[in-house]
PDB file of C-alpha atoms and ligand atoms in Angstrom:
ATOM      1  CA  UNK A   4     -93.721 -33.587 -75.402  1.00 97.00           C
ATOM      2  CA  UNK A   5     -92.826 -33.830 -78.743  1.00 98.00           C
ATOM      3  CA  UNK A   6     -89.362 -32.243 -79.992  1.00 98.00           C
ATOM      4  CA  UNK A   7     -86.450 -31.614 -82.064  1.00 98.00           C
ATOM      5  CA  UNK A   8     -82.989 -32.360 -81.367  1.00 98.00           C
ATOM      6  CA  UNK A   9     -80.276 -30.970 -82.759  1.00 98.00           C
ATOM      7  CA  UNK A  10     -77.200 -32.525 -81.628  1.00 98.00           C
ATOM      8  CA  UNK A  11     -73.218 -32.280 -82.237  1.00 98.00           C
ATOM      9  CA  UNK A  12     -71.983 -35.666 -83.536  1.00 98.00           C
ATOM     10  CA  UNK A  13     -68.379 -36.657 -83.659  1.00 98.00           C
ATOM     11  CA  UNK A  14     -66.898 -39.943 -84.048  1.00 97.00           C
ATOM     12  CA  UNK A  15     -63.566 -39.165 -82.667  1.00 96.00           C
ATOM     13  CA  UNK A  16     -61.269 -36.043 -81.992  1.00 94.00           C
ATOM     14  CA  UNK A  17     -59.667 -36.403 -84.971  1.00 95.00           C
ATOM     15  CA  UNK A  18     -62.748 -36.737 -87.422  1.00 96.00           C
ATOM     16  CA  UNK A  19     -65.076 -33.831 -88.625  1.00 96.00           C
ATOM     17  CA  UNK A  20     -68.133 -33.165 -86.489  1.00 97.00           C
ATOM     18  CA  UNK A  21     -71.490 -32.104 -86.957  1.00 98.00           C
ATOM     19  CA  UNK A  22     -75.156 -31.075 -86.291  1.00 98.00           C
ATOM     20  CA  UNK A  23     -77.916 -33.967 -86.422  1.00 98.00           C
ATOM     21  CA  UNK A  24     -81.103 -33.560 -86.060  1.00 98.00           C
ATOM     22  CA  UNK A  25     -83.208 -35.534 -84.177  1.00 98.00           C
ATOM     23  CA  UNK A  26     -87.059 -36.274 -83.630  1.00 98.00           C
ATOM     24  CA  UNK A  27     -88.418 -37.345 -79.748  1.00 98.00           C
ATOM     25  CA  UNK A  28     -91.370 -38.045 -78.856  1.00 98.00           C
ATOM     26  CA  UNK A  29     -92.661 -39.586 -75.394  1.00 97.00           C
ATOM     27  CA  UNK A  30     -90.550 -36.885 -73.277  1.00 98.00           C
ATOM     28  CA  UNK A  31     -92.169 -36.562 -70.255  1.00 98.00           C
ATOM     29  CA  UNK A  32     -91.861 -33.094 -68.234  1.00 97.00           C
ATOM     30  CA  UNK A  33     -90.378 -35.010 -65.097  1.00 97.00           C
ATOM     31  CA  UNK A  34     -87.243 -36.313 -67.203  1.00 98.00           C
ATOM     32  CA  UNK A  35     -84.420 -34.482 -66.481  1.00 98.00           C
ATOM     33  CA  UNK A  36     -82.386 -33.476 -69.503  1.00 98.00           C
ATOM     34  CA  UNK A  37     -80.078 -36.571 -69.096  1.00 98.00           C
ATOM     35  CA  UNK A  38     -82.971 -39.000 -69.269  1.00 98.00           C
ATOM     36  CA  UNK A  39     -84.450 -37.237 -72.166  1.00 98.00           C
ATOM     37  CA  UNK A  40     -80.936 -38.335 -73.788  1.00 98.00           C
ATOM     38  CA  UNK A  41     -81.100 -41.777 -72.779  1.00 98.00           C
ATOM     39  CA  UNK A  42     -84.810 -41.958 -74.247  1.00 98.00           C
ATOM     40  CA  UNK A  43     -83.356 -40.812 -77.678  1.00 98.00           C
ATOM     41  CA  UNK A  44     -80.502 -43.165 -77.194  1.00 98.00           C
ATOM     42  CA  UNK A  45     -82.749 -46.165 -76.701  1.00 98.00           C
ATOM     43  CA  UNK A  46     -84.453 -45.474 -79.788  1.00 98.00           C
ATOM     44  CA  UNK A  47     -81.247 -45.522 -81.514  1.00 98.00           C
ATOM     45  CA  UNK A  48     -79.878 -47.917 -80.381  1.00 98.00           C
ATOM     46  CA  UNK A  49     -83.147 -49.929 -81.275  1.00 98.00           C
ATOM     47  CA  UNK A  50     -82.871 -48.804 -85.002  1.00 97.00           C
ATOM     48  CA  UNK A  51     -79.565 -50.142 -85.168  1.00 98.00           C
ATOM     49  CA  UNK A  52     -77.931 -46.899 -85.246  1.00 98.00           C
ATOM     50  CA  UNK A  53     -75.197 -45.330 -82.958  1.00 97.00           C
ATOM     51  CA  UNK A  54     -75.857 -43.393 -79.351  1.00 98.00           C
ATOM     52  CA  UNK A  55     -75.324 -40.376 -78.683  1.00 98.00           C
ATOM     53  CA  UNK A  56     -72.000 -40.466 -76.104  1.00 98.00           C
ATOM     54  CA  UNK A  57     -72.523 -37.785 -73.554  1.00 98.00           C
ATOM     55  CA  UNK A  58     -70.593 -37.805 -69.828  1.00 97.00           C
ATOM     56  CA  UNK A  59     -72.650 -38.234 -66.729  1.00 97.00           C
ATOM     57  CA  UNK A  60     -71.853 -40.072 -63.471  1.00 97.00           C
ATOM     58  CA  UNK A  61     -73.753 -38.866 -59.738  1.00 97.00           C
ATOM     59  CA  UNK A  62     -76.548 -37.367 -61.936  1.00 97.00           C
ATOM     60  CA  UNK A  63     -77.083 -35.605 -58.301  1.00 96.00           C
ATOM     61  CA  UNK A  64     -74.655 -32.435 -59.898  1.00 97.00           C
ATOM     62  CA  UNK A  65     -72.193 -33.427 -57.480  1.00 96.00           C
ATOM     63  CA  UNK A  66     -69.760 -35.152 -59.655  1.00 97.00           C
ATOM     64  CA  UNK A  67     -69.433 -32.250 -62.469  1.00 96.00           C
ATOM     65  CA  UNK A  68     -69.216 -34.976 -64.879  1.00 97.00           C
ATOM     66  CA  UNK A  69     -71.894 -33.551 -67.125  1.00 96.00           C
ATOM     67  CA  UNK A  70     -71.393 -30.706 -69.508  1.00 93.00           C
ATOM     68  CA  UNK A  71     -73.273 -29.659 -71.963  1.00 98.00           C
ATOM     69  CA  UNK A  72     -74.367 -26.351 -74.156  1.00 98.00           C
ATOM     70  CA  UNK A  73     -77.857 -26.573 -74.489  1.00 98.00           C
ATOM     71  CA  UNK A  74     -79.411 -24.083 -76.727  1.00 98.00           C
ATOM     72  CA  UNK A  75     -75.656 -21.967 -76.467  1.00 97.00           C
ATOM     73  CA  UNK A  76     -75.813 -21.829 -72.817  1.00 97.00           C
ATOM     74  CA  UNK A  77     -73.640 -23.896 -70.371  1.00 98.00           C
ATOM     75  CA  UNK A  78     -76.024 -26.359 -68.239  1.00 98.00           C
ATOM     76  CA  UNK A  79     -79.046 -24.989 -70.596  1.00 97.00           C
ATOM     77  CA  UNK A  80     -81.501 -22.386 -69.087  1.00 97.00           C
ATOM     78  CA  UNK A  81     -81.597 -22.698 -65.442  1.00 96.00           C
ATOM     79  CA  UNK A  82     -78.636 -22.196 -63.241  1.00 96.00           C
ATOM     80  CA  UNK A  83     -77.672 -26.032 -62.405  1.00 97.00           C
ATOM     81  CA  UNK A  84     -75.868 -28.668 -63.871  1.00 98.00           C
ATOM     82  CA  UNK A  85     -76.825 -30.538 -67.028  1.00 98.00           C
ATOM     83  CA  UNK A  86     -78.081 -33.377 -65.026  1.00 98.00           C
ATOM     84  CA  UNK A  87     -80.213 -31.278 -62.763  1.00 98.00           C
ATOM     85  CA  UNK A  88     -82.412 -29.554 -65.622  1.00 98.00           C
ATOM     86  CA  UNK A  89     -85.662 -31.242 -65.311  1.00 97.00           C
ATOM     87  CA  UNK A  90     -87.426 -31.050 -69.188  1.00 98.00           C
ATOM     88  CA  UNK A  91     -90.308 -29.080 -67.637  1.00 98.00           C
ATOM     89  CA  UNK A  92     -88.117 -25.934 -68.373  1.00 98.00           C
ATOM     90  CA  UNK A  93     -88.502 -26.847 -71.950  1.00 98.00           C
ATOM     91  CA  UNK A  94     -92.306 -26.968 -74.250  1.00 97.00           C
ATOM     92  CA  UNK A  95     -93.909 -29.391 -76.308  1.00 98.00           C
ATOM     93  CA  UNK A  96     -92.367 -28.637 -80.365  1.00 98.00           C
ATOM     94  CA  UNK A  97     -89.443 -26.474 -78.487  1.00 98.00           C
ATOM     95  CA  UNK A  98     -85.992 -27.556 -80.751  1.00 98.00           C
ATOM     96  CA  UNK A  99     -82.521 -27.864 -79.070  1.00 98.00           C
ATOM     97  CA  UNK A 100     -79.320 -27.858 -79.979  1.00 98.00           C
ATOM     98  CA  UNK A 101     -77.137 -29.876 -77.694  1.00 98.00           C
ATOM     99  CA  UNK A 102     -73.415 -29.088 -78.069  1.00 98.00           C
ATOM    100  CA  UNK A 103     -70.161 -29.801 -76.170  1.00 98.00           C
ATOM    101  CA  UNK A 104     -68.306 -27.370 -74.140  1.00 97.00           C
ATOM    102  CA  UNK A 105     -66.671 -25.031 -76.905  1.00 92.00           C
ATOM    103  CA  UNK A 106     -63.285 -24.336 -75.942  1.00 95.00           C
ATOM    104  CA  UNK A 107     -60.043 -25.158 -77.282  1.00 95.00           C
ATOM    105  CA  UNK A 108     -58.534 -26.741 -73.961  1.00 98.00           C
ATOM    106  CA  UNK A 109     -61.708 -29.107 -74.011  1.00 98.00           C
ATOM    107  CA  UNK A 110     -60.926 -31.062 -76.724  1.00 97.00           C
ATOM    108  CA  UNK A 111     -64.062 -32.739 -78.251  1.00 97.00           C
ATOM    109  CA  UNK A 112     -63.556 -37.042 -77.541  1.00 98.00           C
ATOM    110  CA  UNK A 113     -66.454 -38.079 -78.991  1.00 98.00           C
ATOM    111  CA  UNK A 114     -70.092 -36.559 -79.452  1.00 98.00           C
ATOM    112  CA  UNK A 115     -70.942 -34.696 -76.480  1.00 98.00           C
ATOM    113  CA  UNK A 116     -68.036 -35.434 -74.453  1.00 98.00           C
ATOM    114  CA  UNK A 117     -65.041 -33.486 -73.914  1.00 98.00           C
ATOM    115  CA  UNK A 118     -61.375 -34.182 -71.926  1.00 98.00           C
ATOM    116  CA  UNK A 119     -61.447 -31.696 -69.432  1.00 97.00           C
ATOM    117  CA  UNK A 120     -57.903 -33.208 -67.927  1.00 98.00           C
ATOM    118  CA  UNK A 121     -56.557 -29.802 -68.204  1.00 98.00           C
ATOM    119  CA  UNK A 122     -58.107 -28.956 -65.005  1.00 98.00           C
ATOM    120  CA  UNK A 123     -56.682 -31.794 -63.156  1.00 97.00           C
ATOM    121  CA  UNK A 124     -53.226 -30.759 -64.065  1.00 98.00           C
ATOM    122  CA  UNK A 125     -54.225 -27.571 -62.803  1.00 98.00           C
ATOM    123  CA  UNK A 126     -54.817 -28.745 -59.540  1.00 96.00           C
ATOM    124  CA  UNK A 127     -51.656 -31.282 -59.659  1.00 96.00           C
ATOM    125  CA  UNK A 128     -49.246 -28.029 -60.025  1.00 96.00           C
ATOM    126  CA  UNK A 129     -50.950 -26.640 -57.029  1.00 94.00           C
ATOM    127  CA  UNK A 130     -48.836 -29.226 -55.118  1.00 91.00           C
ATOM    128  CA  UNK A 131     -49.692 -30.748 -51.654  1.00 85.00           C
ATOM    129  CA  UNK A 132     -50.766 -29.299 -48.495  1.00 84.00           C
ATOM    130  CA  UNK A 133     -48.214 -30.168 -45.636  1.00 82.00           C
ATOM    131  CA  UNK A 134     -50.201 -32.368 -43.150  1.00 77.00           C
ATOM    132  CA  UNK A 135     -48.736 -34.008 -39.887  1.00 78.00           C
ATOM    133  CA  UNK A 136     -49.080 -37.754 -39.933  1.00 82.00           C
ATOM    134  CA  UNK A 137     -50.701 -39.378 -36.655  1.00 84.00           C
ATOM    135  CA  UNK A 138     -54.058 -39.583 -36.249  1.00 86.00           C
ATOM    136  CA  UNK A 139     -56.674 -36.160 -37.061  1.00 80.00           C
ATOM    137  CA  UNK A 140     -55.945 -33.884 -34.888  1.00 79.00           C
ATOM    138  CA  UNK A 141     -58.584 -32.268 -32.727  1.00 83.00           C
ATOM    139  CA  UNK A 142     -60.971 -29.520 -34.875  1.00 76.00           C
ATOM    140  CA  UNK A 143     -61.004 -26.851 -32.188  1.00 81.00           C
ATOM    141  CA  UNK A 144     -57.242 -27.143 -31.973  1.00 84.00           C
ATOM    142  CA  UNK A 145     -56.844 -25.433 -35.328  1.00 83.00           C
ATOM    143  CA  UNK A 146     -59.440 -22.610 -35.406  1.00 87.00           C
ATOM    144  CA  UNK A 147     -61.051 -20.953 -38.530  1.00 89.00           C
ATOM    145  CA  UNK A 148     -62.866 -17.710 -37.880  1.00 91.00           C
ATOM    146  CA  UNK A 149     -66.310 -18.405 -39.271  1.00 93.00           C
ATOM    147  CA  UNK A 150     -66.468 -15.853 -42.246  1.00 94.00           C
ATOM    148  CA  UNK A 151     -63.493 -17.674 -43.302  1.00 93.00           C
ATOM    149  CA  UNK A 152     -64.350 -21.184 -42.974  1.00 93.00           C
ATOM    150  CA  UNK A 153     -67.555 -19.927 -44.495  1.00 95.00           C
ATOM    151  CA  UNK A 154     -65.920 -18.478 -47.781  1.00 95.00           C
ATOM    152  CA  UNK A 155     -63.555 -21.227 -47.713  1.00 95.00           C
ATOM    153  CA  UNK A 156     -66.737 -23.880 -47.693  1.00 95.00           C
ATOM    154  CA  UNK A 157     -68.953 -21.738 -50.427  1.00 96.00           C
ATOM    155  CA  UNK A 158     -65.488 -21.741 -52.604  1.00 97.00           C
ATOM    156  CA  UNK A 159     -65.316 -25.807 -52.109  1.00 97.00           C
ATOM    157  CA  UNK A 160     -68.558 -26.525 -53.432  1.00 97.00           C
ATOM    158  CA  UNK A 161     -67.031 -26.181 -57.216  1.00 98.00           C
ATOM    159  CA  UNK A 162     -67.346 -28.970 -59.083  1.00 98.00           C
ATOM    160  CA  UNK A 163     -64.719 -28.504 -61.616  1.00 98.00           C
ATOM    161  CA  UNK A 164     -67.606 -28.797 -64.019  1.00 98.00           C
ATOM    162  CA  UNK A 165     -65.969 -26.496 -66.946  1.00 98.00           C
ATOM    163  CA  UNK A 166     -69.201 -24.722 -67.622  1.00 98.00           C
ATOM    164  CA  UNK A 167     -67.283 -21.326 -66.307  1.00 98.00           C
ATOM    165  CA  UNK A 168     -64.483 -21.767 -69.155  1.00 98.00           C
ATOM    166  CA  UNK A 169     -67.349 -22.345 -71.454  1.00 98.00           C
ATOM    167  CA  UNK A 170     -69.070 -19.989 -71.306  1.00 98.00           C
ATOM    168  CA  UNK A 171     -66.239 -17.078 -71.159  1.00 98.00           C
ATOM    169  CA  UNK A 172     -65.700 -15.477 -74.148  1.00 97.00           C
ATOM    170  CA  UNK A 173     -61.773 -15.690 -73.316  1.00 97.00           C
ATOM    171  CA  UNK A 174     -61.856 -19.067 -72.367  1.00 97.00           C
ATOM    172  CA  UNK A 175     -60.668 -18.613 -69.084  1.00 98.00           C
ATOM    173  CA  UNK A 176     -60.356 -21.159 -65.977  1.00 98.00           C
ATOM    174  CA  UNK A 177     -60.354 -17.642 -63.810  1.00 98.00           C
ATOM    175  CA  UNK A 178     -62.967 -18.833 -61.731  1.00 98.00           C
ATOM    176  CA  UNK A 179     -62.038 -22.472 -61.259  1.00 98.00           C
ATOM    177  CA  UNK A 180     -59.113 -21.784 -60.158  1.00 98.00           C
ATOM    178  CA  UNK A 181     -60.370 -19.179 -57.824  1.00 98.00           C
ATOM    179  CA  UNK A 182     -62.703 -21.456 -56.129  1.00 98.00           C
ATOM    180  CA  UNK A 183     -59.561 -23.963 -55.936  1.00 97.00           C
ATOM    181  CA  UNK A 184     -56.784 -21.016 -54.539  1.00 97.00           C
ATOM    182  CA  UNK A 185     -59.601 -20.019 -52.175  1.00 96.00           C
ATOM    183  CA  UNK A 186     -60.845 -22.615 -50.774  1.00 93.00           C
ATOM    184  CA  UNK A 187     -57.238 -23.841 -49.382  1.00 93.00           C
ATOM    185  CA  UNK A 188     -55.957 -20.420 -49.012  1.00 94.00           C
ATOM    186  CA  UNK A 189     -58.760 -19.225 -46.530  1.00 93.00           C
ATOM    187  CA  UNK A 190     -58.315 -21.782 -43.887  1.00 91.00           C
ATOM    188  CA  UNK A 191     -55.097 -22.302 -41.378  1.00 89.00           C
ATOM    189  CA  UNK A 192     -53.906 -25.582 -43.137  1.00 87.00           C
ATOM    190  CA  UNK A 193     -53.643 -24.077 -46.682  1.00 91.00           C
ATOM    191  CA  UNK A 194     -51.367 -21.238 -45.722  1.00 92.00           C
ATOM    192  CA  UNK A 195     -47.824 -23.247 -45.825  1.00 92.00           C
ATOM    193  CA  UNK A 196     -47.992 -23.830 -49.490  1.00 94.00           C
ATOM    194  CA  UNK A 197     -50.268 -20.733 -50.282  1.00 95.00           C
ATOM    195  CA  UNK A 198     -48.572 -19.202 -52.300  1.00 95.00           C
ATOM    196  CA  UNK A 199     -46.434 -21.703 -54.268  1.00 95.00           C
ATOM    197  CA  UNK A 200     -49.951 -23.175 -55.072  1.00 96.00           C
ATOM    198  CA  UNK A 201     -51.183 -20.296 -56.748  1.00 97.00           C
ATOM    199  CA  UNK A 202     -47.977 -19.565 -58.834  1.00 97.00           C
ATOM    200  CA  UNK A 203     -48.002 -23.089 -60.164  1.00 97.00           C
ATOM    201  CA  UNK A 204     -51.613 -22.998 -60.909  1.00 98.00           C
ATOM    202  CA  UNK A 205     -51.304 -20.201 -62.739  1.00 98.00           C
ATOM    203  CA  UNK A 206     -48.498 -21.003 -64.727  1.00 98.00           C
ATOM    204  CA  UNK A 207     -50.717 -24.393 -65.620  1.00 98.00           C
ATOM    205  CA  UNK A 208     -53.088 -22.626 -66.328  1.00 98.00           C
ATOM    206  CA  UNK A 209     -51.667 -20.158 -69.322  1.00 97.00           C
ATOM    207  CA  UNK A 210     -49.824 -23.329 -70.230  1.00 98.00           C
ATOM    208  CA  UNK A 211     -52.650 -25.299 -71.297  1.00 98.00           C
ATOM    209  CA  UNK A 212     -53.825 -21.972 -73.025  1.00 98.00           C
ATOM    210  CA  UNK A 213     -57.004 -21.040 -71.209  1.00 98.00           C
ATOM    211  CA  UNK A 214     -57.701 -16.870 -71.701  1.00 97.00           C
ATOM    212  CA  UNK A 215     -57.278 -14.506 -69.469  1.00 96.00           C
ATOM    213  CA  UNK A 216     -60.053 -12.689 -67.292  1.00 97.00           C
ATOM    214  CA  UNK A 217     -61.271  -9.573 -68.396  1.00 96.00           C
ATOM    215  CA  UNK A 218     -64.256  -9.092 -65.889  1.00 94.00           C
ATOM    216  CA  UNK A 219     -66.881 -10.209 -67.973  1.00 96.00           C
ATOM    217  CA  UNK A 220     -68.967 -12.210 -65.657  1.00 97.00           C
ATOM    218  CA  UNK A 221     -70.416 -15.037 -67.745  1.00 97.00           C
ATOM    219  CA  UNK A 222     -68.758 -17.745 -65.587  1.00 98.00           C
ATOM    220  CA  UNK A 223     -70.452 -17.010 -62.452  1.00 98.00           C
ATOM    221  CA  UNK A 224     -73.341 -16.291 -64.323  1.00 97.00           C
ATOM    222  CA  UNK A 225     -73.513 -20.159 -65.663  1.00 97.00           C
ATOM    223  CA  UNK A 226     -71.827 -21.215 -62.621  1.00 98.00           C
ATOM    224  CA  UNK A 227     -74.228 -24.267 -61.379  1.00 98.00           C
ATOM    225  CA  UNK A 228     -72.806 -23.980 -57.534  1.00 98.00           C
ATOM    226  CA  UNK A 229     -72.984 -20.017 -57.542  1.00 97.00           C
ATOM    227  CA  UNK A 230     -69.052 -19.542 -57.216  1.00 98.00           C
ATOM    228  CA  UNK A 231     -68.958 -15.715 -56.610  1.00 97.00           C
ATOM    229  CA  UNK A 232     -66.504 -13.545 -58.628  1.00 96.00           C
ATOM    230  CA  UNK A 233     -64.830 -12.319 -55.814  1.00 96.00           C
ATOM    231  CA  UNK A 234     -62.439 -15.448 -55.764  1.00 97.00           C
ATOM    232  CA  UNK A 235     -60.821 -14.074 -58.647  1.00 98.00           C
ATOM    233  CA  UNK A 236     -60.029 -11.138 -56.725  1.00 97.00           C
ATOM    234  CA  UNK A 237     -58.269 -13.832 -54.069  1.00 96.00           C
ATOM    235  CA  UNK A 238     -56.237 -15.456 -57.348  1.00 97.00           C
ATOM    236  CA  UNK A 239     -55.282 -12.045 -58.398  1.00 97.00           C
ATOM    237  CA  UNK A 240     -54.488 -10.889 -54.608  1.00 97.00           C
ATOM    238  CA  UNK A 241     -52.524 -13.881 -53.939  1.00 97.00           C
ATOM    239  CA  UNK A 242     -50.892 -14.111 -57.161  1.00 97.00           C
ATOM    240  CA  UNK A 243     -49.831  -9.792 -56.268  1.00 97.00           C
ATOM    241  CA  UNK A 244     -48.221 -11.440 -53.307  1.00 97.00           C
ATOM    242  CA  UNK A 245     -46.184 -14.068 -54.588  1.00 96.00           C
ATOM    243  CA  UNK A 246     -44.619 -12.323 -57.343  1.00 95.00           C
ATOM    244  CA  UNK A 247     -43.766  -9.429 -54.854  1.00 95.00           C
ATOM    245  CA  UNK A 248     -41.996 -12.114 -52.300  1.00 92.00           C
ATOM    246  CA  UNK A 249     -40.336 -13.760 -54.968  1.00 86.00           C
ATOM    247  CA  UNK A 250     -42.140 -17.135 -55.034  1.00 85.00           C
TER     248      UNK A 250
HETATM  249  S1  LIG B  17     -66.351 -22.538 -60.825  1.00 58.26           S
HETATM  250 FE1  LIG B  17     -68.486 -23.241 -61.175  1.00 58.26          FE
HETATM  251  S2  LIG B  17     -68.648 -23.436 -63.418  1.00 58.26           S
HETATM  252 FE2  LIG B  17     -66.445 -23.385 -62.930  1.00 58.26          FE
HETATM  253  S3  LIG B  17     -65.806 -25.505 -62.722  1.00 58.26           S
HETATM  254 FE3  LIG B  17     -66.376 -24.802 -60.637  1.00 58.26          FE
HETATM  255  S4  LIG B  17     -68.558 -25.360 -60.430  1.00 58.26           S
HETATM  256 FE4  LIG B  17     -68.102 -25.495 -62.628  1.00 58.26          FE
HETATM  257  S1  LIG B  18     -73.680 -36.124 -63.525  1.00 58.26           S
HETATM  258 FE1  LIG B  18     -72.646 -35.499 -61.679  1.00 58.26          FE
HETATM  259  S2  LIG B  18     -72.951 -33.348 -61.643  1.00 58.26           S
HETATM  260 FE2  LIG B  18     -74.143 -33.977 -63.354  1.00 58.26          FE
END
C-alpha cells in the first residue's frame, strides 16, 4: 500500500505544533498501525531527519501505553487499541491524520505522545485497600457472588488507556474512574475504604480539570476493552452515598 500521512509534530510542550505530511510506501496489510509508524520512522531516520515519537510498550493492548487519534477517532476505526489495528482496515492511497489525544489534562510531550500522569494521581487519591499481612489467605474464605466478581473482573480489564477522555466532548475521566471505583468496590476487600476512595478520586479528578459526564456515550463507544457505561452509574451511586454519610 501506498499512502499519505498526515501527522502532528511537536518538538516539545512548550513549542508550536503542527500537521506534516508524509508519503509511505511498502506498507504491508499485516502491519499493525504501530509498525506502519516504525516503517516511516526508519525512512526518516535514514534521510537524516527526525522520528516521529509516539508511546508504545506490550504492543499486545495490555499496557495502554499507546494512544493515538487516527483519522479523529481514538484507537482509529476498529474498537481496539492503537497497537492492535492491523493496516488491513486501511486501502492502498487512503490518507491519515495521526494526532495525539486532544485534551487539555493530556498535555502534548512531544509528537504523538502525551503525559497522561493525571490518571495516576487519580488512582493515588483513591488511597490503599486495608489488607492483613501473613501469607494470602485462602480464596474460598472470602467469597464473591459470581455476578459480582464478574462485573468486578469486566471493570478491571481497563487499561487506563485515555482514549475514553479523548474522545468525550467534555473531557471527562467518567469512565476511567468508573472502571477503577468498580472494580474495588464490587468485591469484599474493596468495601473498607469504599467510599473514601471514591470521594478522593473524584475530587482528583475535577482538580486536574477533566469535564463532567453528561451521558454522551463516546467513551464506551472508543473504549478498546468494552468498559460498559453502567460503571458510571456505580461512581455516581457511590459518590450519592458518601456525601449522604458524611465521608
Ligand atoms: S475506560 Fe476504556 S478507554 Fe478509558 S482508560 Fe480504561 S480502557 Fe481506556
Ligand atoms: S502498546 Fe500496550 S496496549 Fe498498545
Amino acid at each position: 500500500m501506498n499512502l499519505t500521512l498526515k501527522i502532528w509534530r511537536q518538538a516539545s510542550s512548550s513549542a508550536p505544533g503542527g500537521i506534516h505530511t508524509y508519503q509511505l510506501g511498502g506498507v504491508s496489510e499485516d502491519m499493525s498501525f504501530l509498525e506502519m509508524l516504525d516503517l516511516l520512522n526508519e525512512e526518516l531516520v535514514t534521510k537524516g531527519e527526525e522520528p516521529v515519537a509516539f508511546d508504545s510498550d506490550c504492543r499486545e493492548g495490555i499496557c495502554g501505553m499507546c494512544s493515538l487519534m487516527i483519522n479523529g477517532q481514538a484507537h482509529g476505526p476498529e474498537v481496539t487499541t492503537t497497537c492492535q489495528l492491523h493496516m488491513r482496515s486501511f486501502k492502498d492511497g487512503d490518507t491519515i491524520t495521526i494526532e495525539p489525544w486532544r485534551a487539555s489534562t493530556f498535555p502534548v510531550i512531544k509528537d504523538l505522545i502525551v503525559d497522561r500522569s493525571a490518571f495516576d494521581r487519580i488512582i493515588q487519591s483513591g488511597g490503599y485497600i486495608s489488607a492483613n499481612t501473613g501469607s494470602a489467605p485462602e480464596a474460598n474464605s472470602v467469597p464473591a457472588p459470581r455476578d459480582k466478581a464478574m462485573h468486578a473482573f469486566n471493570a478491571a480489564t481497563c487499561i487506563g488507556c485515555g482514549a475514553c477522555v479523548a474522545a468525550c466532548p467534555n473531557g471527562s475521566a467518567s469512565l476511567f474512574m468508573g472502571a477503577k471505583i468498580t472494580h474495588l468496590g464490587d468485591l469484599p476487600q474493596g468495601q473498607p475504604e469504599r467510599y473514601s476512595r471514591v470521594v478522593g478520586m473524584v475530587a482528583q479528578h475535577d482538580h486536574e480539570g477533566f469535564g463532567g459526564c453528561t451521558n454522551i456515550g463516546e467513551c464506551t463507544a472508543a473504549c478498546p476493552k468494552g468498559i460498559p457505561l453502567d460503571v458510571i452509574s456505580q461512581l455516581n451511586k457511590d459518590l450519592r452515598t458518601a456525601m449522604v454519610h458524611g465521608f
